[in-house]
Structure formats: structure tokens, C-alpha cells
mmCIF file of C-alpha atoms and ligand atoms in Angstrom:
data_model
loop_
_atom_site.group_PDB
_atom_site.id
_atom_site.type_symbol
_atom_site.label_atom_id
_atom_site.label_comp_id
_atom_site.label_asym_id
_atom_site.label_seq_id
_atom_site.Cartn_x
_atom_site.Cartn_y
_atom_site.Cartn_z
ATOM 1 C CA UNK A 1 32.360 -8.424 -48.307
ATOM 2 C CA UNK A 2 30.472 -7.259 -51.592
ATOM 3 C CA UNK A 3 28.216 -10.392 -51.699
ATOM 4 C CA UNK A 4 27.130 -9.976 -47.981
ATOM 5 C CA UNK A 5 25.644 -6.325 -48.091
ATOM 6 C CA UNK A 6 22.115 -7.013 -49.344
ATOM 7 C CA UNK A 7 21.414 -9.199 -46.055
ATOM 8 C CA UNK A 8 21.909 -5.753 -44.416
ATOM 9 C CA UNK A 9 18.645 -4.472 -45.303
ATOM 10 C CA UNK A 10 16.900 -7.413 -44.965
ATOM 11 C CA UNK A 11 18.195 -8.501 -41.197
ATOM 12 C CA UNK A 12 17.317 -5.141 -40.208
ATOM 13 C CA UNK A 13 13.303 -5.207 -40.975
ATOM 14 C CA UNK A 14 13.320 -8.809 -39.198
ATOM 15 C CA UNK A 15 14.390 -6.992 -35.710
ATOM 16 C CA UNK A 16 12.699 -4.024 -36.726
ATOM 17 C CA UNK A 17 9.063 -5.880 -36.609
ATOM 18 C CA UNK A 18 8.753 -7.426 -33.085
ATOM 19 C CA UNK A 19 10.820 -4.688 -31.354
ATOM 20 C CA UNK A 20 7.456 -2.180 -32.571
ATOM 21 C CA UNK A 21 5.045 -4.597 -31.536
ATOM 22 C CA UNK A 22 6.929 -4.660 -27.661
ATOM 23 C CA UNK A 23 6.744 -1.340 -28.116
ATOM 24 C CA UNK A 24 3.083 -0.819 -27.795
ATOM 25 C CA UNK A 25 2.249 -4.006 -25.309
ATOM 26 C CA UNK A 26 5.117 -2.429 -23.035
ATOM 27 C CA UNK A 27 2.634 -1.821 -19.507
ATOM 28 C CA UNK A 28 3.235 1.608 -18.069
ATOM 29 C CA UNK A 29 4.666 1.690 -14.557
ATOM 30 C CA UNK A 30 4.198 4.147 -11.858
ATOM 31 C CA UNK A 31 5.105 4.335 -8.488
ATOM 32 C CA UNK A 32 3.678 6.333 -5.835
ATOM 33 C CA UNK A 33 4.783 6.882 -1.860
ATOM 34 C CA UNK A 34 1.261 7.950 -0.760
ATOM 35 C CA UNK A 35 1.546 10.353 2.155
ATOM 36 C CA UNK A 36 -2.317 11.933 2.409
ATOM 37 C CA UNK A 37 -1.524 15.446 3.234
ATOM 38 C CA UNK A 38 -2.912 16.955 0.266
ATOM 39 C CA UNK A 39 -6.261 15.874 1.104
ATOM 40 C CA UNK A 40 -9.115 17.820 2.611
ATOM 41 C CA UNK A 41 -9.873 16.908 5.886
ATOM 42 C CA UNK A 42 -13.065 18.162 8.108
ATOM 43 C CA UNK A 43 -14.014 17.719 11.472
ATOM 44 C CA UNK A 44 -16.690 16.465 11.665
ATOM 45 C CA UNK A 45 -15.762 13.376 9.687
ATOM 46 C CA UNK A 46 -16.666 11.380 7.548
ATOM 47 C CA UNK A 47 -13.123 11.706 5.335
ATOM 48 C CA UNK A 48 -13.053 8.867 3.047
ATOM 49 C CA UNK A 49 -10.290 8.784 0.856
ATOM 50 C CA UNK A 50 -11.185 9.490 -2.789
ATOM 51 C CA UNK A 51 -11.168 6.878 -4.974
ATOM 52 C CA UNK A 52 -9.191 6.390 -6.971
ATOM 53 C CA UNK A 53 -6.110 7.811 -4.616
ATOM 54 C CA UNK A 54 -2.638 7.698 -6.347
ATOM 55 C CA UNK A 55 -3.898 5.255 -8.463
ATOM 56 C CA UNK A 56 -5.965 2.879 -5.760
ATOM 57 C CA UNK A 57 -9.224 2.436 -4.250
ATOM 58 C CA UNK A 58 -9.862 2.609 -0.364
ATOM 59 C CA UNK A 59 -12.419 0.829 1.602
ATOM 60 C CA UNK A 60 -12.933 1.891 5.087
ATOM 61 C CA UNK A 61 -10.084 3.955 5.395
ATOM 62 C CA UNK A 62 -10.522 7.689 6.043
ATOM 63 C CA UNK A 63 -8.088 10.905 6.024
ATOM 64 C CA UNK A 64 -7.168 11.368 9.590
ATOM 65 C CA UNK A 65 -5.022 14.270 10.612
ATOM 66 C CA UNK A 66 -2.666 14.489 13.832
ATOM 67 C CA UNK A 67 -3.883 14.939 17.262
ATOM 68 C CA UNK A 68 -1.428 15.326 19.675
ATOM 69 C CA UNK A 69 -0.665 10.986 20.285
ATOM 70 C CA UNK A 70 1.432 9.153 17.743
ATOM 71 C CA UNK A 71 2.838 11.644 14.598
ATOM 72 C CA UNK A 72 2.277 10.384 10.872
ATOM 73 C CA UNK A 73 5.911 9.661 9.717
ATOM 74 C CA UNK A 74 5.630 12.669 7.328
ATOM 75 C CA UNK A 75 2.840 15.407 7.134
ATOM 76 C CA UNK A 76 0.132 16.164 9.491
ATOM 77 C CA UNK A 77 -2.011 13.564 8.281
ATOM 78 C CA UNK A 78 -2.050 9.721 7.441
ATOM 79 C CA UNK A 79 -5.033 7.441 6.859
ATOM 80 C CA UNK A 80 -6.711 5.695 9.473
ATOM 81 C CA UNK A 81 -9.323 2.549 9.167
ATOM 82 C CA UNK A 82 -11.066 3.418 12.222
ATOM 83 C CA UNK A 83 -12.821 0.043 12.909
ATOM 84 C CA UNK A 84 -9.121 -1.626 12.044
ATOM 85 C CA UNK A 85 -9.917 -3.099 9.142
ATOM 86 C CA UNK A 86 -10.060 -2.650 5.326
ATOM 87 C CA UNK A 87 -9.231 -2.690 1.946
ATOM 88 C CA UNK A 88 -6.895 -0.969 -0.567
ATOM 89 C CA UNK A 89 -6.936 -2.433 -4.403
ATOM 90 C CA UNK A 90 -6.650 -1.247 -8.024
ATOM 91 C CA UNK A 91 -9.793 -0.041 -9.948
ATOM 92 C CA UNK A 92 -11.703 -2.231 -11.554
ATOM 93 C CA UNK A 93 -11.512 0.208 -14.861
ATOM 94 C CA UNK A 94 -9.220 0.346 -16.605
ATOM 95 C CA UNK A 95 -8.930 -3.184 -16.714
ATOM 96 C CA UNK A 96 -5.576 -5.587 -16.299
ATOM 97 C CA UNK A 97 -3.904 -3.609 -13.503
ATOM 98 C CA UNK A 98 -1.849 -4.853 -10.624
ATOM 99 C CA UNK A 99 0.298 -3.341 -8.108
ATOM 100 C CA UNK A 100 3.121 -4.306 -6.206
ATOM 101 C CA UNK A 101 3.138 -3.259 -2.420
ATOM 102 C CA UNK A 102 6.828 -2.205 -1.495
ATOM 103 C CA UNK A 103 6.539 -0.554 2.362
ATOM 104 C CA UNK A 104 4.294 1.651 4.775
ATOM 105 C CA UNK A 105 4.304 3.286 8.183
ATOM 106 C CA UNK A 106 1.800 1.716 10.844
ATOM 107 C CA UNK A 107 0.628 1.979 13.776
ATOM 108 C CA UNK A 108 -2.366 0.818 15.918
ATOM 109 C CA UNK A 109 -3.778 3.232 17.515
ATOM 110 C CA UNK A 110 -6.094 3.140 20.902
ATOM 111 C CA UNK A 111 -5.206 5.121 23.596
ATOM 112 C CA UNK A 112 -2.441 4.350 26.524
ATOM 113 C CA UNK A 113 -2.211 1.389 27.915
ATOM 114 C CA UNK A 114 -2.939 -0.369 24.863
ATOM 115 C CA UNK A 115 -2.206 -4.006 24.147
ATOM 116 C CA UNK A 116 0.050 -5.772 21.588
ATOM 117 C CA UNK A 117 -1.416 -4.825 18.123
ATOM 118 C CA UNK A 118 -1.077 -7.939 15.464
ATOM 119 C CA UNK A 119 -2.261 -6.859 11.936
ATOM 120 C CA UNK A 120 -3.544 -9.377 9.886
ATOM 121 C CA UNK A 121 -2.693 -8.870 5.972
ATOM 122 C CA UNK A 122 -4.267 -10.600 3.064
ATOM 123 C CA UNK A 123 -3.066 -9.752 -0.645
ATOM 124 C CA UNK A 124 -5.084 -11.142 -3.757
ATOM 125 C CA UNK A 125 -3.145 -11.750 -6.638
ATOM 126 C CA UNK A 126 -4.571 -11.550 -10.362
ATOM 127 C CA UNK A 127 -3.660 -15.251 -10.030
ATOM 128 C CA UNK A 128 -6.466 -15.469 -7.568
ATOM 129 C CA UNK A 129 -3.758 -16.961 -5.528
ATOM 130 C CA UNK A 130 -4.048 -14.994 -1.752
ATOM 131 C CA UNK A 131 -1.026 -14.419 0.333
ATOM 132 C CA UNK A 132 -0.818 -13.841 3.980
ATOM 133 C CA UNK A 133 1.399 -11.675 6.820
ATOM 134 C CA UNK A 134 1.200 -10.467 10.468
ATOM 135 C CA UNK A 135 3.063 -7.347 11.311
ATOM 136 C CA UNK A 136 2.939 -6.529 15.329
ATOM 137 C CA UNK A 137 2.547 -2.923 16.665
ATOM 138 C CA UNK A 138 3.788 -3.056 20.179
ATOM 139 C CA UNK A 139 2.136 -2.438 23.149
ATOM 140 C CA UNK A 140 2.216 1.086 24.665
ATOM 141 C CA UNK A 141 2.293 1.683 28.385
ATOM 142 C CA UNK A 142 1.345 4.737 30.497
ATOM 143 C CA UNK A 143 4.554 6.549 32.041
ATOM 144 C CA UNK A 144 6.383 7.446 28.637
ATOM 145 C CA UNK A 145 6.832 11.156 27.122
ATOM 146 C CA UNK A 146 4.577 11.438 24.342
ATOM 147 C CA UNK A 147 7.447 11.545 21.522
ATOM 148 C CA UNK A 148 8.017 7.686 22.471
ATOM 149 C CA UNK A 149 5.080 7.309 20.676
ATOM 150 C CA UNK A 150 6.025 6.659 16.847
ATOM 151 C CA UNK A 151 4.502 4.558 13.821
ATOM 152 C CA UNK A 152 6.350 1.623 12.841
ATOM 153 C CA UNK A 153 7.350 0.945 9.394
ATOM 154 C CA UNK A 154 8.072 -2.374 7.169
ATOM 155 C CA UNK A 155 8.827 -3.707 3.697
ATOM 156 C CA UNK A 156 7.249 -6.138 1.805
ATOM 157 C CA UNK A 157 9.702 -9.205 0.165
ATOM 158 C CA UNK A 158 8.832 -9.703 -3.764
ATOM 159 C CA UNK A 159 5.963 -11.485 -3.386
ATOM 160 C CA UNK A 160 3.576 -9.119 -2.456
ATOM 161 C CA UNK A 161 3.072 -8.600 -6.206
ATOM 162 C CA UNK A 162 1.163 -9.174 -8.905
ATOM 163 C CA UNK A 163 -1.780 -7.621 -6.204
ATOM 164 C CA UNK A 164 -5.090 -6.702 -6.942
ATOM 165 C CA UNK A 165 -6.280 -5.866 -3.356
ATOM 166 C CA UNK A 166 -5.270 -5.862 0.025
ATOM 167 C CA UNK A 167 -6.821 -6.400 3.350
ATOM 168 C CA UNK A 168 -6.193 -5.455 6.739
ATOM 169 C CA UNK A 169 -7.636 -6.448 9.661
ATOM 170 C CA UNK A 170 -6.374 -6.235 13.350
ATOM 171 C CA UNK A 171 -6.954 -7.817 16.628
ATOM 172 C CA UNK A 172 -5.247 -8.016 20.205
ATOM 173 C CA UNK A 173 -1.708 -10.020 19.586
ATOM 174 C CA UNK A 174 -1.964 -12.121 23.109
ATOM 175 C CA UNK A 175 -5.582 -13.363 23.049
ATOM 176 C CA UNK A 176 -6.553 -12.504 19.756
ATOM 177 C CA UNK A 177 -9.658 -10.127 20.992
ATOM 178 C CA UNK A 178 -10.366 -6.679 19.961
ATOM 179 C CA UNK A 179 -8.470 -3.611 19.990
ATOM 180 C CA UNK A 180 -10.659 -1.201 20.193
ATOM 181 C CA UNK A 181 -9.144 0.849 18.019
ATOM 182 C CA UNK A 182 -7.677 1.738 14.452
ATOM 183 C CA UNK A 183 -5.057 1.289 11.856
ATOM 184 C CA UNK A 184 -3.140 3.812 10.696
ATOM 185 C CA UNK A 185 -0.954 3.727 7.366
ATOM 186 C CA UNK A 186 1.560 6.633 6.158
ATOM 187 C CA UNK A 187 4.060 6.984 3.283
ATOM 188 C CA UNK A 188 2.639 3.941 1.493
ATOM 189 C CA UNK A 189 4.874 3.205 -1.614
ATOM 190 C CA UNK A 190 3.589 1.042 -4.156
ATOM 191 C CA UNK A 191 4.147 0.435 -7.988
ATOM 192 C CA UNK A 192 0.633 0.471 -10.089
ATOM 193 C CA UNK A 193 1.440 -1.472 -13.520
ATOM 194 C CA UNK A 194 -1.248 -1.361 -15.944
ATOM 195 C CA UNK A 195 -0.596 -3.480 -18.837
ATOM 196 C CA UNK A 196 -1.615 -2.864 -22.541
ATOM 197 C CA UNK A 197 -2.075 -6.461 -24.008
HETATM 198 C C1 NAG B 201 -11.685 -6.844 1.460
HETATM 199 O O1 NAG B 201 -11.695 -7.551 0.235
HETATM 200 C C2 NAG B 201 -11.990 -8.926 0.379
HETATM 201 C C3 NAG B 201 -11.849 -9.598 -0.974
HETATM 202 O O2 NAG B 201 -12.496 -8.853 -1.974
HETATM 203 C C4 NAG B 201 -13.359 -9.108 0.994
HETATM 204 O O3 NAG B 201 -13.590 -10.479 1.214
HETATM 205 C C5 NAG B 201 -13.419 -8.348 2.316
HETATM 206 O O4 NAG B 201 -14.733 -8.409 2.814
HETATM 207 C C6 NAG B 201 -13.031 -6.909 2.147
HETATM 208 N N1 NAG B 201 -12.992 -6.250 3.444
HETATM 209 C C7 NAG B 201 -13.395 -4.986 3.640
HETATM 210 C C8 NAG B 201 -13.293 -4.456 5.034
HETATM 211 O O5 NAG B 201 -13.817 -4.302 2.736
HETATM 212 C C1 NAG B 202 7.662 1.241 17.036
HETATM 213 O O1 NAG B 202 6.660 1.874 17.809
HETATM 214 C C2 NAG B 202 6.943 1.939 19.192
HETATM 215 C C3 NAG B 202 5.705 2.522 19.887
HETATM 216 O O2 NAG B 202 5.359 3.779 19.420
HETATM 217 C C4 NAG B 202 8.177 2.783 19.441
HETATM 218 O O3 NAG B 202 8.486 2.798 20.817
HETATM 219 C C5 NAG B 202 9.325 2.172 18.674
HETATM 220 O O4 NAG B 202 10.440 3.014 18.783
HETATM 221 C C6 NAG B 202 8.959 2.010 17.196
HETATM 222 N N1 NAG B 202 10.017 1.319 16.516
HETATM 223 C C7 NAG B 202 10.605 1.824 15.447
HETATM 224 C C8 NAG B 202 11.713 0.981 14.872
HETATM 225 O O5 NAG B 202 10.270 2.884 14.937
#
């Protein structure tokens, strides 16, 4: 027993070393469900989204706010990319961020009748790798109450991470032509990491 208790000391500094060094690397994680309601919204537009939002950057995409056709899953308000396409990606600054896209409401959104709504997604990963999906909105025919009318929602499997920007684009799912309308998003959640080394 006696002859063992200098190691003591001595086998605590080794694990004392490397667990300070993790300690200061460790990247700092947060995670947001982005719901837009808190921003200002004026009519007449233009509402672009500040940037950075909850920790991302929007192209395209504007604060929209309910009017009377399909409700943003929570709130009054959602964000639209009027044209149908766009982009959502961590800043530039600070540098060596990524984030990792976990679910969203959507909807397409161009009147009644309008046609089947496939929305093309594109993620870029730090790895320069990109990474593609098609969600569908369904088509919406006249001769429903209004309250059929409700976003869609979706989660994203685990490799939609490692992101540094996403794209959106849609287009009519039968023929592939225009929709003539935009893409809305609501309760986007999303982990930001930002690492330190
Ligand atoms: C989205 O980002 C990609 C890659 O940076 C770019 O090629 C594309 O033009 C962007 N689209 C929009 C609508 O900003
Ligand atoms: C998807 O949206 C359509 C059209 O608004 C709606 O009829 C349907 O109930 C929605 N599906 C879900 C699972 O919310």
C-alpha cells in the first residue's frame, strides 16, 4: 500500500492536462426552433429576415404574416421565399460554424387549385460534399373549407449535418414547370455548432 501512494499525485496531473485542453476546444452548441413571430413585419413589404436570424443568414426569404389561406404551424407569421427559392446558411464570421438541420413546417403556397408542389433541397457540407432531397406539398383543390388547408412538416435523417448552407428551390411535381408561387417555412429547428479549434 505505502510504496504505491506517490503515483497518486503523479497519475492525477497526467489526466489533469488533456482533460483542460478539451476543455477549451469543446464547440458550443445551440439549438434554435425558429418560429418568426417576433419580427417586424410591414405592409408594404419588403421584410427580409435579418441576418443573422437565430444564428443564420437568409437569402430571399422574407417575414410573411397570415392572411386568411394556409396558417403558420405556430404564430401569425412564418417566412416565405416568394419567388420559391433560396438560401439559409451560417455566417461567414465567426468562422468554423456548421449547423445541423433537424425539421420544419412547409408549405407551397399559390392560390386554389394549385398543382403538386415538389421542393428541391440542396445542403453544402463544410466537406464541400452537397446532399440532395425532394419533399412534395400536395396539390390543393377548390371545394374544401379553408381549415383543410395546413403546412406540412418533416424531419431530416442525420445526414443533413455538418451544413453550411441550404437551398431551396421549387417547381410543379408532374411536369416539372413553375408554380407560380412561394415557399413557406415555420418552426425551423436546427443546431448551430461553432467550434473553437
Ligand atoms: C444558394 O447557394 C448556392 C451555393 O452557394 C448558390 O449556388 C445559389 O445560387 C444560391 N441560391 C440563392 C437563391 O441564393
Ligand atoms: C399536408 O397539407 C395538406 C394540404 O394543406 C393537408 O390536407 C394535409 O392534411 C397535410 N398533412 C399533414 C400530415 O399535415
Amino acid at each position: 500500500m505505502i510504496i504505491f501512494a506517490p503515483l497518486i499525485p503523479l497519475l492525477a496531473i497526467a489526466i489533469a492536462a488533456p482533460v483542460a485542453d478539451d476543455e477549451k476546444c469543446r464547440p458550443t452548441q445551440t439549438t434554435y426552433t425558429t418560429k418568426y413571430d417576433n419580427l417586424p413585419f410591414v405592409e408594404p413589404g419588403p421584410n427580409p429576415i435579418p441576418s443573422p436570424y437565430n444564428g443564420l443568414n437568409y437569402k430571399t426569404f422574407q417575414v410573411d404574416q397570415y392572411d386568411g389561406f394556409i396558417p403558420p404551424t405556430s404564430g401569425n407569421q412564418w417566412t416565405m421565399a416568394f419567388g420559391g427559392s433560396g438560401n439559409i446558411s451560417v455566417p461567414d464570421s465567426p468562422p468554423k460554424q456548421i449547423f445541423e438541420l433537424d425539421s420544419f413546417s412547409y408549405a407551397c403556397v399559390s392560390g386554389v387549385p394549385q398543382p403538386e408542389c415538389a421542393i428541391s433541397m440542396w445542403g453544402w457540407k463544410e466537406s464541400g460534399r452537397l446532399i440532395k432531397r425532394v419533399i412534395k406539398f400536395p396539390r390543393l383543390d377548390p371545394g374544401h373549407p379553408i381549415e383543410d388547408f395546413k403546412m406540412n412538416a418533416t424531419k431530416f435523417g442525420g445526414e443533413w449535418r455538418d451544413l453550411k448552407s441550404v437551398g431551396f428551390s421549387i417547381a410543379r411535381a408532374d411536369n416539372g414547370g413553375d408554380m407560380f408561387g412561394g415557399l413557406a417555412l415555420d418552426d425551423v429547428k436546427y443546431t448551430v455548432t461553432q467550434r473553437k479549434c
